PDB file of C-alpha atoms in Angstrom:
ATOM      1  CA  MET A   1      -0.084   0.021   0.127  1.00 93.00           C
ATOM      2  CA  LEU A   2       2.877   2.470   0.926  1.00 94.00           C
ATOM      3  CA  PRO A   3       3.829   3.523  -2.509  1.00 94.00           C
ATOM      4  CA  THR A   4       0.187   4.390  -3.477  1.00 95.00           C
ATOM      5  CA  ALA A   5      -0.483   6.509  -0.367  1.00 96.00           C
ATOM      6  CA  GLY A   6      -0.505  10.235  -1.034  1.00 95.00           C
ATOM      7  CA  ARG A   7       2.312  12.630  -0.121  1.00 94.00           C
ATOM      8  CA  ASP A   8       0.472  15.884  -0.249  1.00 93.00           C
ATOM      9  CA  GLU A   9       0.206  17.188   3.267  1.00 92.00           C
ATOM     10  CA  THR A  10      -2.575  19.710   2.281  1.00 93.00           C
ATOM     11  CA  LEU A  11      -4.624  16.475   1.750  1.00 94.00           C
ATOM     12  CA  PRO A  12      -3.824  14.715   5.133  1.00 95.00           C
ATOM     13  CA  THR A  13      -6.407  12.046   4.814  1.00 95.00           C
ATOM     14  CA  LEU A  14      -5.008  10.633   1.404  1.00 96.00           C
ATOM     15  CA  THR A  15      -1.526  10.316   3.199  1.00 97.00           C
ATOM     16  CA  GLY A  16      -2.735   7.330   5.223  1.00 96.00           C
ATOM     17  CA  VAL A  17      -3.274   3.651   4.696  1.00 97.00           C
ATOM     18  CA  GLN A  18      -6.814   2.586   5.659  1.00 96.00           C
ATOM     19  CA  MET A  19      -7.307  -0.705   7.492  1.00 94.00           C
ATOM     20  CA  THR A  20     -10.718  -2.383   7.953  1.00 93.00           C
ATOM     21  CA  LEU A  21     -11.292  -5.254  10.095  1.00 91.00           C
ATOM     22  CA  GLU A  22     -14.481  -7.457   9.053  1.00 90.00           C
ATOM     23  CA  GLY A  23     -15.009 -11.126   9.862  1.00 86.00           C
ATOM     24  CA  GLU A  24     -11.831 -12.913   9.144  1.00 88.00           C
ATOM     25  CA  LYS A  25     -10.311 -10.386   6.910  1.00 91.00           C
ATOM     26  CA  LEU A  26      -8.304  -7.219   6.954  1.00 93.00           C
ATOM     27  CA  THR A  27      -8.745  -4.922   3.945  1.00 95.00           C
ATOM     28  CA  MET A  28      -5.985  -2.330   3.447  1.00 96.00           C
ATOM     29  CA  ALA A  29      -6.535   0.589   1.002  1.00 97.00           C
ATOM     30  CA  ALA A  30      -4.620   3.575  -0.289  1.00 97.00           C
ATOM     31  CA  THR A  31      -4.735   6.359  -2.790  1.00 97.00           C
ATOM     32  CA  ASP A  32      -3.319   9.607  -4.006  1.00 95.00           C
ATOM     33  CA  ARG A  33      -6.163  10.446  -6.453  1.00 93.00           C
ATOM     34  CA  TYR A  34      -4.228   9.039  -9.443  1.00 93.00           C
ATOM     35  CA  ARG A  35      -4.181   5.443  -8.387  1.00 96.00           C
ATOM     36  CA  PHE A  36      -5.924   3.236  -5.828  1.00 97.00           C
ATOM     37  CA  ALA A  37      -4.518  -0.048  -4.323  1.00 97.00           C
ATOM     38  CA  VAL A  38      -6.438  -2.631  -2.253  1.00 96.00           C
ATOM     39  CA  ALA A  39      -5.172  -5.663  -0.496  1.00 95.00           C
ATOM     40  CA  GLU A  40      -6.837  -8.307   1.545  1.00 94.00           C
ATOM     41  CA  VAL A  41      -5.302 -10.391   4.240  1.00 92.00           C
ATOM     42  CA  PRO A  42      -6.748 -13.286   6.349  1.00 92.00           C
ATOM     43  CA  THR A  43      -7.073 -12.611  10.032  1.00 91.00           C
ATOM     44  CA  THR A  44      -8.057 -14.536  13.249  1.00 88.00           C
ATOM     45  CA  ALA A  45      -9.896 -12.718  16.088  1.00 83.00           C
ATOM     46  CA  THR A  46      -7.961 -13.136  19.257  1.00 81.00           C
ATOM     47  CA  VAL A  47     -10.281 -11.127  21.668  1.00 75.00           C
ATOM     48  CA  LYS A  48     -13.761 -11.581  20.463  1.00 73.00           C
ATOM     49  CA  PRO A  49     -15.694 -11.966  17.104  1.00 73.00           C
ATOM     50  CA  LEU A  50     -16.482  -8.551  15.572  1.00 77.00           C
ATOM     51  CA  LYS A  51     -19.911  -7.380  15.606  1.00 80.00           C
ATOM     52  CA  LYS A  52     -19.273  -4.743  13.057  1.00 85.00           C
ATOM     53  CA  PRO A  53     -16.571  -3.810  10.809  1.00 88.00           C
ATOM     54  CA  LEU A  54     -13.723  -1.598  12.398  1.00 89.00           C
ATOM     55  CA  THR A  55     -11.679   1.104  10.477  1.00 91.00           C
ATOM     56  CA  THR A  56      -8.626   3.085  11.089  1.00 92.00           C
ATOM     57  CA  LEU A  57      -6.517   5.305   8.843  1.00 94.00           C
ATOM     58  CA  ILE A  58      -2.840   4.986   9.917  1.00 94.00           C
ATOM     59  CA  PRO A  59      -0.273   7.503   8.476  1.00 95.00           C
ATOM     60  CA  ALA A  60       1.762   5.922   5.780  1.00 96.00           C
ATOM     61  CA  GLY A  61       4.937   7.897   7.293  1.00 94.00           C
ATOM     62  CA  ILE A  62       4.407   5.794  10.567  1.00 92.00           C
ATOM     63  CA  LEU A  63       3.792   2.424   8.762  1.00 93.00           C
ATOM     64  CA  ALA A  64       6.964   2.813   6.457  1.00 93.00           C
ATOM     65  CA  PRO A  65       9.609   2.107   8.897  1.00 90.00           C
ATOM     66  CA  LEU A  66       7.437  -0.652  10.577  1.00 88.00           C
ATOM     67  CA  ALA A  67       7.229  -2.242   7.138  1.00 87.00           C
ATOM     68  CA  LYS A  68      11.079  -2.410   6.953  1.00 87.00           C
ATOM     69  CA  ARG A  69      11.145  -4.385  10.239  1.00 83.00           C
ATOM     70  CA  LEU A  70       8.466  -6.770   9.044  1.00 83.00           C
ATOM     71  CA  LYS A  71      10.913  -7.968   6.317  1.00 84.00           C
ATOM     72  CA  SER A  72      13.009  -9.771   8.947  1.00 86.00           C
ATOM     73  CA  TYR A  73       9.928 -10.733  11.247  1.00 87.00           C
ATOM     74  CA  ASP A  74       8.331 -14.112  10.674  1.00 87.00           C
ATOM     75  CA  GLY A  75       5.771 -14.150  13.452  1.00 87.00           C
ATOM     76  CA  PRO A  76       2.047 -13.082  13.475  1.00 90.00           C
ATOM     77  CA  VAL A  77       1.180  -9.335  13.502  1.00 91.00           C
ATOM     78  CA  GLY A  78      -1.592  -8.107  15.989  1.00 91.00           C
ATOM     79  CA  ILE A  79      -3.817  -5.219  14.859  1.00 91.00           C
ATOM     80  CA  GLY A  80      -6.197  -3.674  17.354  1.00 89.00           C
ATOM     81  CA  ILE A  81      -8.686  -0.723  16.559  1.00 88.00           C
ATOM     82  CA  ILE A  82     -10.463   1.456  19.061  1.00 85.00           C
ATOM     83  CA  GLU A  83     -12.893   3.891  17.440  1.00 79.00           C
ATOM     84  CA  ASN A  84     -14.053   7.241  18.727  1.00 77.00           C
ATOM     85  CA  GLY A  85     -16.557   6.721  21.570  1.00 74.00           C
ATOM     86  CA  LYS A  86     -17.882   8.543  24.634  1.00 67.00           C
ATOM     87  CA  ASP A  87     -14.900   7.614  26.733  1.00 63.00           C
ATOM     88  CA  ALA A  88     -12.444   6.683  24.121  1.00 67.00           C
ATOM     89  CA  VAL A  89     -10.057   8.273  21.754  1.00 73.00           C
ATOM     90  CA  ALA A  90      -9.545   6.787  18.329  1.00 80.00           C
ATOM     91  CA  ARG A  91      -6.486   4.735  18.170  1.00 89.00           C
ATOM     92  CA  ALA A  92      -4.796   1.501  16.716  1.00 91.00           C
ATOM     93  CA  THR A  93      -2.246  -0.819  17.974  1.00 91.00           C
ATOM     94  CA  LEU A  94       0.198  -3.031  15.962  1.00 90.00           C
ATOM     95  CA  SER A  95       1.823  -5.868  17.777  1.00 90.00           C
ATOM     96  CA  MET A  96       4.977  -7.804  16.763  1.00 88.00           C
ATOM     97  CA  GLY A  97       6.126 -10.357  19.240  1.00 86.00           C
ATOM     98  CA  ASP A  98       6.564  -8.326  22.662  1.00 88.00           C
ATOM     99  CA  THR A  99       6.525  -4.889  20.949  1.00 88.00           C
ATOM    100  CA  THR A 100       3.306  -3.087  20.789  1.00 91.00           C
ATOM    101  CA  ILE A 101       2.965   0.366  19.127  1.00 90.00           C
ATOM    102  CA  THR A 102       0.045   2.675  19.783  1.00 92.00           C
ATOM    103  CA  ILE A 103      -0.934   5.081  16.909  1.00 92.00           C
ATOM    104  CA  ARG A 104      -3.221   8.035  16.725  1.00 91.00           C
ATOM    105  CA  PRO A 105      -5.113   7.607  13.403  1.00 92.00           C
ATOM    106  CA  LEU A 106      -5.767  10.297  10.877  1.00 93.00           C
ATOM    107  CA  GLU A 107      -9.235  11.910  10.809  1.00 90.00           C
ATOM    108  CA  GLY A 108     -11.447  10.924   8.027  1.00 90.00           C
ATOM    109  CA  SER A 109     -11.734   8.112   5.634  1.00 91.00           C
ATOM    110  CA  LEU A 110     -10.911   7.229   2.166  1.00 94.00           C
ATOM    111  CA  PRO A 111     -13.523   7.120  -0.594  1.00 90.00           C
ATOM    112  CA  LYS A 112     -15.399   3.884  -0.614  1.00 90.00           C
ATOM    113  CA  HIS A 113     -13.646   1.767  -3.288  1.00 90.00           C
ATOM    114  CA  GLY A 114     -16.322  -0.833  -3.926  1.00 86.00           C
ATOM    115  CA  SER A 115     -17.859   1.294  -6.854  1.00 88.00           C
ATOM    116  CA  LEU A 116     -14.366   2.495  -8.188  1.00 90.00           C
ATOM    117  CA  PHE A 117     -13.075  -0.946  -8.992  1.00 94.00           C
ATOM    118  CA  PRO A 118     -14.585  -2.181 -12.236  1.00 93.00           C
ATOM    119  CA  THR A 119     -16.131  -5.602 -12.290  1.00 93.00           C
ATOM    120  CA  GLU A 120     -16.326  -5.952 -16.151  1.00 94.00           C
ATOM    121  CA  CYS A 121     -14.146  -4.997 -18.907  1.00 94.00           C
ATOM    122  CA  ASP A 122     -13.702  -5.306 -22.740  1.00 94.00           C
ATOM    123  CA  THR A 123     -10.345  -7.056 -22.733  1.00 94.00           C
ATOM    124  CA  SER A 124      -8.031  -8.674 -20.398  1.00 96.00           C
ATOM    125  CA  VAL A 125      -4.373  -9.170 -21.215  1.00 96.00           C
ATOM    126  CA  THR A 126      -1.982 -11.299 -19.083  1.00 97.00           C
ATOM    127  CA  VAL A 127       1.632 -10.262 -19.396  1.00 96.00           C
ATOM    128  CA  ASP A 128       5.151 -11.376 -18.073  1.00 95.00           C
ATOM    129  CA  ARG A 129       5.603  -9.111 -14.954  1.00 96.00           C
ATOM    130  CA  ALA A 130       9.604  -9.230 -15.098  1.00 96.00           C
ATOM    131  CA  THR A 131       9.572  -8.393 -18.791  1.00 96.00           C
ATOM    132  CA  VAL A 132       7.349  -5.262 -18.189  1.00 97.00           C
ATOM    133  CA  VAL A 133       9.487  -4.143 -15.273  1.00 97.00           C
ATOM    134  CA  ARG A 134      12.560  -4.264 -17.594  1.00 96.00           C
ATOM    135  CA  ALA A 135      10.705  -2.483 -20.320  1.00 96.00           C
ATOM    136  CA  ALA A 136       9.341   0.183 -18.147  1.00 96.00           C
ATOM    137  CA  LYS A 137      12.785   0.912 -16.572  1.00 96.00           C
ATOM    138  CA  LYS A 138      14.230   1.182 -19.919  1.00 94.00           C
ATOM    139  CA  CYS A 139      11.491   3.493 -21.068  1.00 93.00           C
ATOM    140  CA  GLN A 140      11.955   5.697 -17.916  1.00 94.00           C
ATOM    141  CA  ALA A 141      15.732   5.901 -18.358  1.00 93.00           C
ATOM    142  CA  LEU A 142      15.140   7.136 -22.109  1.00 90.00           C
ATOM    143  CA  ILE A 143      12.630   9.509 -20.875  1.00 92.00           C
ATOM    144  CA  LYS A 144      15.240  10.868 -18.353  1.00 91.00           C
ATOM    145  CA  ALA A 145      17.989  10.878 -20.797  1.00 90.00           C
ATOM    146  CA  LYS A 146      16.111  13.011 -23.308  1.00 86.00           C
ATOM    147  CA  GLY A 147      15.173  15.328 -20.609  1.00 88.00           C
ATOM    148  CA  GLU A 148      11.417  14.853 -21.211  1.00 85.00           C
ATOM    149  CA  LYS A 149      10.287  14.817 -17.504  1.00 86.00           C
ATOM    150  CA  GLY A 150       6.763  13.833 -16.913  1.00 87.00           C
ATOM    151  CA  MET A 151       6.353  11.886 -20.196  1.00 91.00           C
ATOM    152  CA  PRO A 152       4.364   8.532 -20.163  1.00 93.00           C
ATOM    153  CA  VAL A 153       5.096   5.100 -21.382  1.00 94.00           C
ATOM    154  CA  SER A 154       2.475   3.473 -23.681  1.00 93.00           C
ATOM    155  CA  PHE A 155       1.513  -0.056 -24.266  1.00 94.00           C
ATOM    156  CA  GLY A 156       0.772  -0.400 -28.067  1.00 91.00           C
ATOM    157  CA  TRP A 157      -0.849  -3.121 -30.037  1.00 88.00           C
ATOM    158  CA  ASP A 158       0.132  -3.316 -33.721  1.00 83.00           C
ATOM    159  CA  ALA A 159      -1.906  -4.842 -36.470  1.00 78.00           C
ATOM    160  CA  ASP A 160      -0.686  -8.390 -35.826  1.00 79.00           C
ATOM    161  CA  GLY A 161      -1.537  -7.993 -32.203  1.00 79.00           C
ATOM    162  CA  THR A 162       1.918  -7.716 -31.014  1.00 87.00           C
ATOM    163  CA  LEU A 163       2.249  -5.857 -27.568  1.00 93.00           C
ATOM    164  CA  THR A 164       5.091  -3.447 -26.951  1.00 93.00           C
ATOM    165  CA  LEU A 165       5.966  -0.700 -24.347  1.00 95.00           C
ATOM    166  CA  ALA A 166       7.665   2.490 -25.663  1.00 93.00           C
ATOM    167  CA  PRO A 167       8.402   5.822 -24.168  1.00 93.00           C
ATOM    168  CA  ARG A 168       6.423   8.977 -25.482  1.00 89.00           C
ATOM    169  CA  ILE A 169       9.083  11.211 -26.398  1.00 86.00           C
ATOM    170  CA  GLY A 170       9.960  13.618 -29.141  1.00 79.00           C
ATOM    171  CA  SER A 171       7.815  14.630 -32.043  1.00 74.00           C
ATOM    172  CA  ALA A 172       5.276  12.361 -33.654  1.00 71.00           C
ATOM    173  CA  ASP A 173       7.876  11.266 -36.162  1.00 72.00           C
ATOM    174  CA  ASP A 174      10.441  10.521 -33.297  1.00 73.00           C
ATOM    175  CA  GLN A 175       7.714   8.349 -31.615  1.00 70.00           C
ATOM    176  CA  ALA A 176       6.949   6.589 -34.860  1.00 69.00           C
ATOM    177  CA  ARG A 177      10.638   5.633 -35.018  1.00 72.00           C
ATOM    178  CA  THR A 178      10.990   4.589 -31.423  1.00 75.00           C
ATOM    179  CA  LYS A 179      11.024   0.778 -31.346  1.00 78.00           C
ATOM    180  CA  GLY A 180       9.182  -0.493 -28.104  1.00 84.00           C
ATOM    181  CA  MET A 181      10.211  -3.503 -26.298  1.00 91.00           C
ATOM    182  CA  ALA A 182       8.057  -6.493 -27.182  1.00 92.00           C
ATOM    183  CA  ILE A 183       5.887  -7.886 -24.185  1.00 94.00           C
ATOM    184  CA  PRO A 184       4.750 -11.578 -24.246  1.00 92.00           C
ATOM    185  CA  SER A 185       1.068 -11.318 -23.718  1.00 94.00           C
ATOM    186  CA  THR A 186      -2.050 -13.662 -23.724  1.00 94.00           C
ATOM    187  CA  ILE A 187      -5.599 -12.353 -24.208  1.00 94.00           C
ATOM    188  CA  THR A 188      -7.564 -13.944 -21.358  1.00 94.00           C
ATOM    189  CA  HIS A 189     -10.728 -12.211 -21.897  1.00 94.00           C
ATOM    190  CA  GLY A 190     -12.329 -10.363 -25.024  1.00 93.00           C
ATOM    191  CA  SER A 191     -10.635 -10.012 -28.404  1.00 89.00           C
ATOM    192  CA  ALA A 192      -7.429  -8.792 -29.734  1.00 85.00           C
ATOM    193  CA  ASP A 193      -9.308  -6.913 -32.240  1.00 87.00           C
ATOM    194  CA  THR A 194     -10.367  -4.309 -29.758  1.00 86.00           C
ATOM    195  CA  LEU A 195      -6.753  -3.505 -28.958  1.00 89.00           C
ATOM    196  CA  GLN A 196      -5.036  -3.360 -32.432  1.00 88.00           C
ATOM    197  CA  GLY A 197      -3.834   0.049 -33.302  1.00 85.00           C
ATOM    198  CA  ASN A 198      -4.695   1.344 -29.706  1.00 88.00           C
ATOM    199  CA  LEU A 199      -2.510   2.826 -27.004  1.00 90.00           C
ATOM    200  CA  LEU A 200      -2.720   2.650 -23.165  1.00 94.00           C
ATOM    201  CA  ALA A 201      -0.488   5.415 -21.571  1.00 94.00           C
ATOM    202  CA  LEU A 202       0.607   5.296 -18.162  1.00 96.00           C
ATOM    203  CA  ASN A 203       3.000   7.337 -15.695  1.00 96.00           C
ATOM    204  CA  PRO A 204       6.109   5.032 -15.647  1.00 96.00           C
ATOM    205  CA  ALA A 205       6.764   5.716 -12.020  1.00 95.00           C
ATOM    206  CA  PHE A 206       3.301   4.624 -11.138  1.00 96.00           C
ATOM    207  CA  LEU A 207       3.516   1.543 -13.195  1.00 97.00           C
ATOM    208  CA  LEU A 208       6.734   0.376 -11.666  1.00 97.00           C
ATOM    209  CA  ASP A 209       5.356   1.035  -8.146  1.00 96.00           C
ATOM    210  CA  ALA A 210       2.305  -1.256  -8.931  1.00 96.00           C
ATOM    211  CA  LEU A 211       4.489  -3.996 -10.562  1.00 96.00           C
ATOM    212  CA  GLY A 212       6.897  -3.889  -7.641  1.00 94.00           C
ATOM    213  CA  THR A 213       4.038  -4.763  -5.143  1.00 92.00           C
ATOM    214  CA  PHE A 214       3.077  -8.041  -7.082  1.00 93.00           C
ATOM    215  CA  THR A 215       5.136 -11.254  -6.604  1.00 91.00           C
ATOM    216  CA  SER A 216       3.512 -13.442  -9.271  1.00 93.00           C
ATOM    217  CA  ASN A 217       5.155 -14.108 -12.516  1.00 95.00           C
ATOM    218  CA  THR A 218       2.414 -12.726 -14.616  1.00 96.00           C
ATOM    219  CA  ILE A 219      -0.170  -9.735 -14.087  1.00 96.00           C
ATOM    220  CA  THR A 220      -3.407  -9.074 -15.940  1.00 97.00           C
ATOM    221  CA  LEU A 221      -4.369  -5.805 -17.320  1.00 97.00           C
ATOM    222  CA  HIS A 222      -8.007  -5.330 -17.375  1.00 97.00           C
ATOM    223  CA  ILE A 223      -9.106  -2.687 -20.076  1.00 95.00           C
ATOM    224  CA  ARG A 224     -12.110  -0.872 -20.683  1.00 93.00           C
ATOM    225  CA  GLU A 225     -13.537   0.978 -23.763  1.00 88.00           C
ATOM    226  CA  MET A 226     -10.903   1.954 -26.297  1.00 87.00           C
ATOM    227  CA  LYS A 227     -12.063   5.284 -28.092  1.00 86.00           C
ATOM    228  CA  ASP A 228     -10.001   7.295 -30.453  1.00 85.00           C
ATOM    229  CA  GLY A 229      -7.080   5.189 -30.238  1.00 85.00           C
ATOM    230  CA  LEU A 230      -6.936   5.368 -26.351  1.00 88.00           C
ATOM    231  CA  THR A 231      -8.579   4.350 -23.222  1.00 87.00           C
ATOM    232  CA  THR A 232      -9.290   7.093 -20.627  1.00 84.00           C
ATOM    233  CA  LYS A 233     -10.898   4.816 -18.098  1.00 92.00           C
ATOM    234  CA  PRO A 234      -8.772   3.465 -15.225  1.00 95.00           C
ATOM    235  CA  VAL A 235      -7.024   0.225 -15.873  1.00 96.00           C
ATOM    236  CA  LEU A 236      -7.032  -2.658 -13.447  1.00 97.00           C
ATOM    237  CA  LEU A 237      -4.021  -4.792 -12.487  1.00 97.00           C
ATOM    238  CA  THR A 238      -4.534  -8.006 -10.768  1.00 97.00           C
ATOM    239  CA  GLU A 239      -2.230 -11.050 -10.276  1.00 94.00           C
ATOM    240  CA  GLY A 240      -4.945 -13.577 -11.506  1.00 91.00           C
ATOM    241  CA  PRO A 241      -6.968 -13.395 -14.652  1.00 92.00           C
ATOM    242  CA  ASP A 242     -10.087 -12.523 -12.773  1.00 94.00           C
ATOM    243  CA  MET A 243     -11.318  -9.042 -12.067  1.00 93.00           C
ATOM    244  CA  VAL A 244     -12.814  -9.714  -8.607  1.00 91.00           C
ATOM    245  CA  GLY A 245     -11.786 -11.892  -5.830  1.00 88.00           C
ATOM    246  CA  GLN A 246      -8.109 -11.081  -5.912  1.00 91.00           C
ATOM    247  CA  ASP A 247      -6.136 -10.603  -2.746  1.00 92.00           C
ATOM    248  CA  TYR A 248      -4.422  -7.531  -4.446  1.00 94.00           C
ATOM    249  CA  ARG A 249      -5.812  -5.025  -6.714  1.00 95.00           C
ATOM    250  CA  HIS A 250      -4.371  -1.923  -8.302  1.00 96.00           C
ATOM    251  CA  LEU A 251      -6.143   0.821 -10.186  1.00 96.00           C
ATOM    252  CA  LEU A 252      -4.071   3.126 -12.474  1.00 96.00           C
ATOM    253  CA  MET A 253      -5.461   6.243 -14.235  1.00 95.00           C
ATOM    254  CA  PRO A 254      -4.426   6.446 -17.875  1.00 94.00           C
ATOM    255  CA  ILE A 255      -2.803   9.563 -19.378  1.00 90.00           C
ATOM    256  CA  ARG A 256      -4.768  11.219 -22.116  1.00 84.00           C
ATOM    257  CA  LEU A 257      -2.521  11.697 -25.294  1.00 78.00           C
ATOM    258  CA  ASP A 258      -3.040  14.177 -28.197  1.00 69.00           C
ATOM    259  CA  LEU A 259      -2.688  11.797 -31.262  1.00 67.00           C
ATOM    260  CA  SER A 260      -3.393  14.700 -33.633  1.00 60.00           C
ATOM    261  CA  LYS A 261       0.153  15.954 -33.402  1.00 56.00           C
TER     262      LYS A 261
END
């Protein structure tokens, strides 16, 4: 969740990671308005069964150093949530072994993400994650070398259905001459006909952040409605080929390109 949490202190609510305990599941969520990540982790109640969902918003700046410690910690992690009440101040606790940390949560809550994450798409494409990471890093390096700060990378499908990832740098002629890196891909839903000749442009840093949080060999891009050669609707990334029921989901906002130039 940490890479997805906002860093704009003028929007403090978005600088936190929201944790919700419900039943035997912990749902974590984070967003900076341009991307939204959700993860689900199984839990076991150690005090008493929950009568209702409990939610807290923990500052990402506090979670970051704790996450580093978790890399070398193999035991269970305890999470406790106390909401605002008549005689209680909202707070959360994280326990690791004999260490318990009490945290004052941020005020507010993140937007409800249930309606933000799509459940249907036109086309789903499964790609090799490691290859996309290498291609995105290469594109990012070229963008930096050319001094084209802030430019996106774009997935493109040619007339044969071959998928490539290329940086969007220079003039239209320069872009036409730029040979993208081929990405092994498989259409798992829909038809390649809906993708041919179209582009999906993304922020390379955001794409790499998302790819770095997955651990599977492949990821699936769930793409909705291509129009005028582009998609402007958020693209959903999952480890499995399905759009729902995934332990981890990442929603990325595409970048609108001016293809007339």
